[in-house]
Coordinates of C-alpha atoms and ligand atoms in Angstrom, one line a residue:
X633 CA 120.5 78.5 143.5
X634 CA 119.6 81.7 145.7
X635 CA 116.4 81.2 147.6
X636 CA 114.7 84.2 149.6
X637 CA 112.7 82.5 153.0
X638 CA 110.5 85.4 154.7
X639 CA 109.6 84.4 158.2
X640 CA 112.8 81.6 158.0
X641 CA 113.0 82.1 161.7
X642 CA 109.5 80.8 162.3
X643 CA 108.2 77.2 162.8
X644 CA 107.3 76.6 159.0
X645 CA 109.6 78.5 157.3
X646 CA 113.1 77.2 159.6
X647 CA 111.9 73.5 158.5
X648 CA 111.9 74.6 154.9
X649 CA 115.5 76.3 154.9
X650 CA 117.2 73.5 156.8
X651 CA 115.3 71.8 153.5
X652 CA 116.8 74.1 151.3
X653 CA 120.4 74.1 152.7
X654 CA 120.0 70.5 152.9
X655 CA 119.7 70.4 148.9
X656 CA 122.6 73.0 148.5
X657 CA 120.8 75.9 148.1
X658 CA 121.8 79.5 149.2
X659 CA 119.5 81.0 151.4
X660 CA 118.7 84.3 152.7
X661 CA 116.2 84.5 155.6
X662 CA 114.1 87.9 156.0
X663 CA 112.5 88.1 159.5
X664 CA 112.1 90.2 162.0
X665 CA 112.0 87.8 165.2
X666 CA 108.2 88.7 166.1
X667 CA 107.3 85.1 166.8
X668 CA 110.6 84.2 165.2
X669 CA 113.5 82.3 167.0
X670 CA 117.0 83.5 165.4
X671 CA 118.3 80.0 166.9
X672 CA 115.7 78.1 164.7
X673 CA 117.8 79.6 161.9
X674 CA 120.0 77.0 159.9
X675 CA 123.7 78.5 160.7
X676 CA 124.5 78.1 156.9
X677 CA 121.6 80.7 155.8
X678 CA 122.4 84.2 155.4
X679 CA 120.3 85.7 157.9
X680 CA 118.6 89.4 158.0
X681 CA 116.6 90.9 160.5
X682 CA 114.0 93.1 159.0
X683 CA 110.8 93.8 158.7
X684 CA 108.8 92.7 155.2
X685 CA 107.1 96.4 154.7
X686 CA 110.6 97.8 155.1
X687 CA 111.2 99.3 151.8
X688 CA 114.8 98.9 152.2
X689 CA 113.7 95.1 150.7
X690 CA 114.1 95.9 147.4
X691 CA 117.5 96.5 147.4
X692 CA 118.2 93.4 149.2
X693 CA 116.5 91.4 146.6
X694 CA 118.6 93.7 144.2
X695 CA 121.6 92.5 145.3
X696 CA 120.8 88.8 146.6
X697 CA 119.1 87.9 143.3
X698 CA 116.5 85.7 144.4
X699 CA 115.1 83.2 141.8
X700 CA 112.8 81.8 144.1
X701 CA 110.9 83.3 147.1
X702 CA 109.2 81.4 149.6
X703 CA 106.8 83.9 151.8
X704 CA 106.3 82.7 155.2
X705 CA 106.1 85.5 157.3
X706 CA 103.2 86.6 158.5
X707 CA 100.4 87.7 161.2
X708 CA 99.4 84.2 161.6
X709 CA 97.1 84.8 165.3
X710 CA 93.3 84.5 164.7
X711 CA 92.8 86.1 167.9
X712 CA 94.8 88.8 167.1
X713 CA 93.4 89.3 163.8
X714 CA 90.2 90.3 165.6
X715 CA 92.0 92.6 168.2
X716 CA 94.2 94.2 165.9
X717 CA 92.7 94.0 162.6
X718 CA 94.9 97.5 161.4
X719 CA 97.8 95.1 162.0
X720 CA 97.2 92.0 160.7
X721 CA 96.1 93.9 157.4
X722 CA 99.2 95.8 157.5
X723 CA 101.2 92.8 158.1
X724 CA 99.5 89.9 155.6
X725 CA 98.7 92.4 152.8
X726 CA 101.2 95.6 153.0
X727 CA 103.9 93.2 153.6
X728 CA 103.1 90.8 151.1
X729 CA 102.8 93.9 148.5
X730 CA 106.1 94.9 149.5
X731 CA 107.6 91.3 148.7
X732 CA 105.5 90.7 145.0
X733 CA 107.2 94.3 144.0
X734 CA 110.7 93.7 145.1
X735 CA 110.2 90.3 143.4
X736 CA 109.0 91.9 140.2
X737 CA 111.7 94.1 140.4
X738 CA 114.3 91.8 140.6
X739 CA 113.1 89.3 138.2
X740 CA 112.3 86.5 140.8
X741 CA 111.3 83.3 138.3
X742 CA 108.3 82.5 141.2
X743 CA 106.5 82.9 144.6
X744 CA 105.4 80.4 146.8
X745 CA 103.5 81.3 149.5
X746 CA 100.9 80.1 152.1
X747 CA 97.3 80.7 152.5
X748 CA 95.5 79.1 154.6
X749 CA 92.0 76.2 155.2
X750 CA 90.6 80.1 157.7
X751 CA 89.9 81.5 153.8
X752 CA 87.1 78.5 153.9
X753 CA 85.4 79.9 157.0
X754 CA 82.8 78.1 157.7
X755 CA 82.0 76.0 154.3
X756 CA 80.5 72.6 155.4
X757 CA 80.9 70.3 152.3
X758 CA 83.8 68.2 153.2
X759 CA 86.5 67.7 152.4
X760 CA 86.8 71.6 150.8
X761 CA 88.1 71.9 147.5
X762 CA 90.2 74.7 145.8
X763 CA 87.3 76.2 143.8
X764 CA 85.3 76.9 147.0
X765 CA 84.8 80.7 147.6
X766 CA 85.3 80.5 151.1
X767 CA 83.4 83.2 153.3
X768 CA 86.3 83.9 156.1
X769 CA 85.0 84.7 159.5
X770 CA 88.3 86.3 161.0
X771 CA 90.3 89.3 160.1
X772 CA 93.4 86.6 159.3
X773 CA 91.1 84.4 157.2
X774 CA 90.0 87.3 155.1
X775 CA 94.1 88.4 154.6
X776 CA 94.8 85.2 153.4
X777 CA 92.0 85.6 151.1
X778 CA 92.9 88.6 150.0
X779 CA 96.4 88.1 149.3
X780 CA 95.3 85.1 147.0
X781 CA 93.7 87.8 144.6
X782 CA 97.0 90.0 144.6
X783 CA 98.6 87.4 143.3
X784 CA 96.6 86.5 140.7
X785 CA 96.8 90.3 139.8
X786 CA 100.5 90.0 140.0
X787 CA 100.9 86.9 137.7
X788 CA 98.3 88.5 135.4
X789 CA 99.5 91.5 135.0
X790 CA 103.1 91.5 135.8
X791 CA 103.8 87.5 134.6
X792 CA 105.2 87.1 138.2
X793 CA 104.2 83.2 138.6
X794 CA 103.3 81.8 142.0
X795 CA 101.9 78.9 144.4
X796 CA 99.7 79.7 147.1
X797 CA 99.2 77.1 149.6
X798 CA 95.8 76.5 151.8
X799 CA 97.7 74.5 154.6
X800 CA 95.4 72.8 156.7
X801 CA 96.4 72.5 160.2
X802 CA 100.3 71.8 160.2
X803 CA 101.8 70.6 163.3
X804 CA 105.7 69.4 164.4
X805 CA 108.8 70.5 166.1
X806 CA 109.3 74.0 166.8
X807 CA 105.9 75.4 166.8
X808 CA 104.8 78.2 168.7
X809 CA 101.6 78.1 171.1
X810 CA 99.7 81.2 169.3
X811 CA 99.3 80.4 165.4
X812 CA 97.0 78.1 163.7
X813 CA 96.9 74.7 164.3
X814 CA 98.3 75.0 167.9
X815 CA 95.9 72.6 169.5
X816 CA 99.2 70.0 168.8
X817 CA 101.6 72.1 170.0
X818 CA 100.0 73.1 173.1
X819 CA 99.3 69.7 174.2
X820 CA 102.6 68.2 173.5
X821 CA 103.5 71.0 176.0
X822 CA 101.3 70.4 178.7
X823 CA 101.9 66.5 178.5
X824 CA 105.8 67.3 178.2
X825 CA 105.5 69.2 182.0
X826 CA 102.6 66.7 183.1
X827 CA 100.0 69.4 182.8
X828 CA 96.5 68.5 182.1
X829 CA 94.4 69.6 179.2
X830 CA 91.9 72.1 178.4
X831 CA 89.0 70.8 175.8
X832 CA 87.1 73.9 174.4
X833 CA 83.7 71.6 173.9
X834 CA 83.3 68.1 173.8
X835 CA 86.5 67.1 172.1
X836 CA 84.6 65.5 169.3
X837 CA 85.7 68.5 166.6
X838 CA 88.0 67.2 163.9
X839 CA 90.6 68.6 161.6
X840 CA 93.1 68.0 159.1
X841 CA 96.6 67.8 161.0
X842 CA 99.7 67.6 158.8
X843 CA 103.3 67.3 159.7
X844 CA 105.9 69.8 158.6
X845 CA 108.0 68.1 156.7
X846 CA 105.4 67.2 154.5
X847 CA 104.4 70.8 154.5
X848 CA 108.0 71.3 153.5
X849 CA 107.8 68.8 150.6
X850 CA 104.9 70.7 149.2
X851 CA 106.8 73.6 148.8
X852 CA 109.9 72.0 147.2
X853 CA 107.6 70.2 145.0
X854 CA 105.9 74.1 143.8
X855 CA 109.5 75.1 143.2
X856 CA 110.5 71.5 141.0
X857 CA 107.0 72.3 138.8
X858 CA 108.2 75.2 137.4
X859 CA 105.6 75.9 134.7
X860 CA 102.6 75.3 137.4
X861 CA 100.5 78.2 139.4
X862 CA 97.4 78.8 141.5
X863 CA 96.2 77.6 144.4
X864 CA 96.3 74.0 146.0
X865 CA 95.3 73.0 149.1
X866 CA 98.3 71.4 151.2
X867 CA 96.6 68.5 154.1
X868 CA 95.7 64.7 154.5
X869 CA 92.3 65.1 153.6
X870 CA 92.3 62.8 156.9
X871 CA 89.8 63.7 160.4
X872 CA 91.3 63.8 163.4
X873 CA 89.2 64.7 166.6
X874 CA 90.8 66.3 170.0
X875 CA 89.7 63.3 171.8
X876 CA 91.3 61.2 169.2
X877 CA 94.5 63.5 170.3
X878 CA 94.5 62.9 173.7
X879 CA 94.3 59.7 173.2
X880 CA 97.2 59.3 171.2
X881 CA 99.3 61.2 174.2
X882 CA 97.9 59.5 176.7
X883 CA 99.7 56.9 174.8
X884 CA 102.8 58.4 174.8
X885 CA 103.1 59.7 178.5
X886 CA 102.3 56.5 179.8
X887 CA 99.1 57.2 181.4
X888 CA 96.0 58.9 181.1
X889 CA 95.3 63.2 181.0
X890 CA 93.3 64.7 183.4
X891 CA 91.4 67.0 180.8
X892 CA 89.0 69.7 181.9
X893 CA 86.0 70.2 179.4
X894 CA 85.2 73.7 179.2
X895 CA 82.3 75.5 176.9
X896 CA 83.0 75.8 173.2
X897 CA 84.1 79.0 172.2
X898 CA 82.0 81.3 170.0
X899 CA 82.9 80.9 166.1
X900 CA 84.8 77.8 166.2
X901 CA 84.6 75.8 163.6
X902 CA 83.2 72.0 164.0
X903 CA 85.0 70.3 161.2
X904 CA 87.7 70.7 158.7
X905 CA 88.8 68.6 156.4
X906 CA 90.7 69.8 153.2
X907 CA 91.0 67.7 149.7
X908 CA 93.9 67.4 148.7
X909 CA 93.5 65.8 145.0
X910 CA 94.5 68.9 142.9
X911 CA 98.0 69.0 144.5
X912 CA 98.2 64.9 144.2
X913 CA 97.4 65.7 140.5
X914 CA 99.1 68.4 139.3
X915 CA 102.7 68.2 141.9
X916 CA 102.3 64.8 142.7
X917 CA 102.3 66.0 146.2
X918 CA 101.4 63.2 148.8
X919 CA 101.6 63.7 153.3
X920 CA 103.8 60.8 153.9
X921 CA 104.2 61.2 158.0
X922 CA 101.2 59.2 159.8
X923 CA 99.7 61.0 162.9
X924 CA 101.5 58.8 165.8
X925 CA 104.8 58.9 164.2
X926 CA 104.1 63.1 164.2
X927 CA 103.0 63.3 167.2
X928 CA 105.8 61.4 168.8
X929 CA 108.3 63.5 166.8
X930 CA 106.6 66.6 168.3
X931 CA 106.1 65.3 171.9
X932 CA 110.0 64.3 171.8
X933 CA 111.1 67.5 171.0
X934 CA 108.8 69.3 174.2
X935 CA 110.3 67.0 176.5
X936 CA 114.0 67.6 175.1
X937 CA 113.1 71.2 175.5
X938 CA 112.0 70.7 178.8
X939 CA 115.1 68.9 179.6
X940 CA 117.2 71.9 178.0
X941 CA 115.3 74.3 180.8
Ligands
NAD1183 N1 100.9 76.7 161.3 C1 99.8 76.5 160.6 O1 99.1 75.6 160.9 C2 99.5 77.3 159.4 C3 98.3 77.0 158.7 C4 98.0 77.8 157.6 C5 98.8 78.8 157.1 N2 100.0 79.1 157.8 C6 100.8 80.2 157.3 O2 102.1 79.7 157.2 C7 103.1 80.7 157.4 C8 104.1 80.4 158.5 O3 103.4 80.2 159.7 P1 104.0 79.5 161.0 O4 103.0 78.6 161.6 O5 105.4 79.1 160.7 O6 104.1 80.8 162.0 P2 105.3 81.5 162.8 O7 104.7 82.6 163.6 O8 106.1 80.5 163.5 O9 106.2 82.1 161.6 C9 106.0 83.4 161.1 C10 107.3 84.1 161.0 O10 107.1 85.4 160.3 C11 107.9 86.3 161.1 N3 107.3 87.6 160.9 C12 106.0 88.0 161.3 N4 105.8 89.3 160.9 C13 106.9 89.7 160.2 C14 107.2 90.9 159.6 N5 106.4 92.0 159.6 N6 108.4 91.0 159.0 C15 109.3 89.9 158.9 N7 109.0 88.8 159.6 C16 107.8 88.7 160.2 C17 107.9 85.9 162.5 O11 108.9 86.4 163.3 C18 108.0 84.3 162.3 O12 109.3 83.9 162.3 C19 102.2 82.0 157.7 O13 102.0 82.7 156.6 C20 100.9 81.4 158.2 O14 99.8 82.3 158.1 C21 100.3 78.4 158.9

């Protein structure tokens, strides 16, 4: 089948083409390398560098015929969000427009595309639940927002069906220090070159970490229900604290972390935990990886990296 991946040259979206190519699909990737790596792209994918506002997309989807589109790409920096917020707009909501009209155009049979747990903001009933109306407190949070009403105006009105993810904090190989859910990433790092750690509070804040190829599964699993839409929440509904983190890579390196407390930063959030019964329910969705085995995975490929340099 022909499968469209926007942002196929990121940390999500590579994971899910090597998926895709895996179970003999044809893929085109549509990125433009901002946070991209063109080596993270599967050497079987048909790969495009461009830009998701570029008009010129229509005519690609035109001539690739699509039937599914998986919309990765985006401004995903919180902290850029707030210094840009002309660009993350542009990015997360003109760019997403562009994409729902060249897949209307072209007859694409459904989108699946992320959100994210920032449209919650900072909602303190855990674990948070689909039908929470979230009030975002960054530029990024309210994109993702947003773009979950365009396409429920999309599917209403144009019968373009879709899945919109609200990935908690997804973590693994390949990941970049700026997006969300970083925290892993960055430490994995700093542990790979025997760095110490920087703890923004008292290392007792939790959230719900969840490895990529389960993130990957999720979005297979949207494409195998064919006949089901909305929103679903993609996580382990399972806490995880930073101390509980450093911990686990003490662990791994063999001894302990020095790790500098420093003052919490203003606006972050305490706790975040996301349910994750409605996509159990309806896609029979379940996060297989357990934390040390992810976290080893993730650690292992830092130090290969490292050993690559
Ligand atoms: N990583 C997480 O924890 C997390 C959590 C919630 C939601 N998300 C969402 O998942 C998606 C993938 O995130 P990721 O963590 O893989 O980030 P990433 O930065 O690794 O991937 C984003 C990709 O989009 C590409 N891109 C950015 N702007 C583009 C544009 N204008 N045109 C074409 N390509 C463009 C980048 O080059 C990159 O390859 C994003 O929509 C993000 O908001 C991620």
């Amino acid at each position: 089948m022909n499968i469209c991946v926007t942002g196929g040259a990121g940390f999500i979206g590579s994971h899910l083409v090597d998926r895709l190519i895996a179970l003999g699909h044809t893929v085109l990737v549509i990125d433009n390398l901002t946070t991209g790596v063109e080596a993270f792209v599967n050497p079987k994918a048909i790969f495009k560098k461009m830009d998701i506002r570029d008009k010129e997309l229509i005519n690609v989807f035109h001539d690739f015929q699509p039937v599914y589109v998986f919309h990765e790409a985006a401004q995903t920096m919180v902290n850029s969000s707030m210094d840009d917020p002309a660009n993350d707009c542009d990015v997360n909501l003109m760019g997403l427009i562009n994409v729902l009209e060249a897949c209307r155009h072209s007859g694409v049979k459904k989108i699946i595309t992320p959100s994210s747990a920032a449209v919650y903001g900072n909602a303190d009933s855990l674990p948070l639940t689909e039908d929470i109306h979230g009030e975002p407190s960054s530029f990024y949070g309210l994109t993702k927002l947003t773009m979950e009403g365009y396409l429920t105006v999309y599917e209403q009105a144009f019968n373009l069906p879709y899945i919109c993810f609200r990935y908690s904090n997804v973590y693994g190989p390949r990941q970049g220090d700026g997006g969300e859910g970083g925290v892993i990433s960055i430490f994995a790092r700093l542990a790979s070159e025997g760095k110490a750690f920087t703890v923004f509070g008292d290392g007792e804040q939790t959230r719900d970490f969840i490895y990529v190829d389960d993130v990957v599964q999720a979005n297979i699993d949207a494409m195998n229900h064919e006949s089901i839409t909305g929103i679903y929440n993609v996580s382990t509904n399972t806490a995880t604290s930073v101390n509980e983190l450093i911990h686990h890579f003490s662990k791994l390196n063999g001894k302990e972390i020095d790790t500098v407390y420093a003052q919490e930063r203003l606006g972050d959030i305490k706790h975040s935990r996301l349910s994750n019964i409605k996509a159990q329910k309806d896609l029979n969705f379940v996060a297989t990886m357990n934390l040390a085995e992810g976290l080893t995975n993730t650690y292992q490929y830092f130090l290969d990296e490292q050993g690559a340099q």
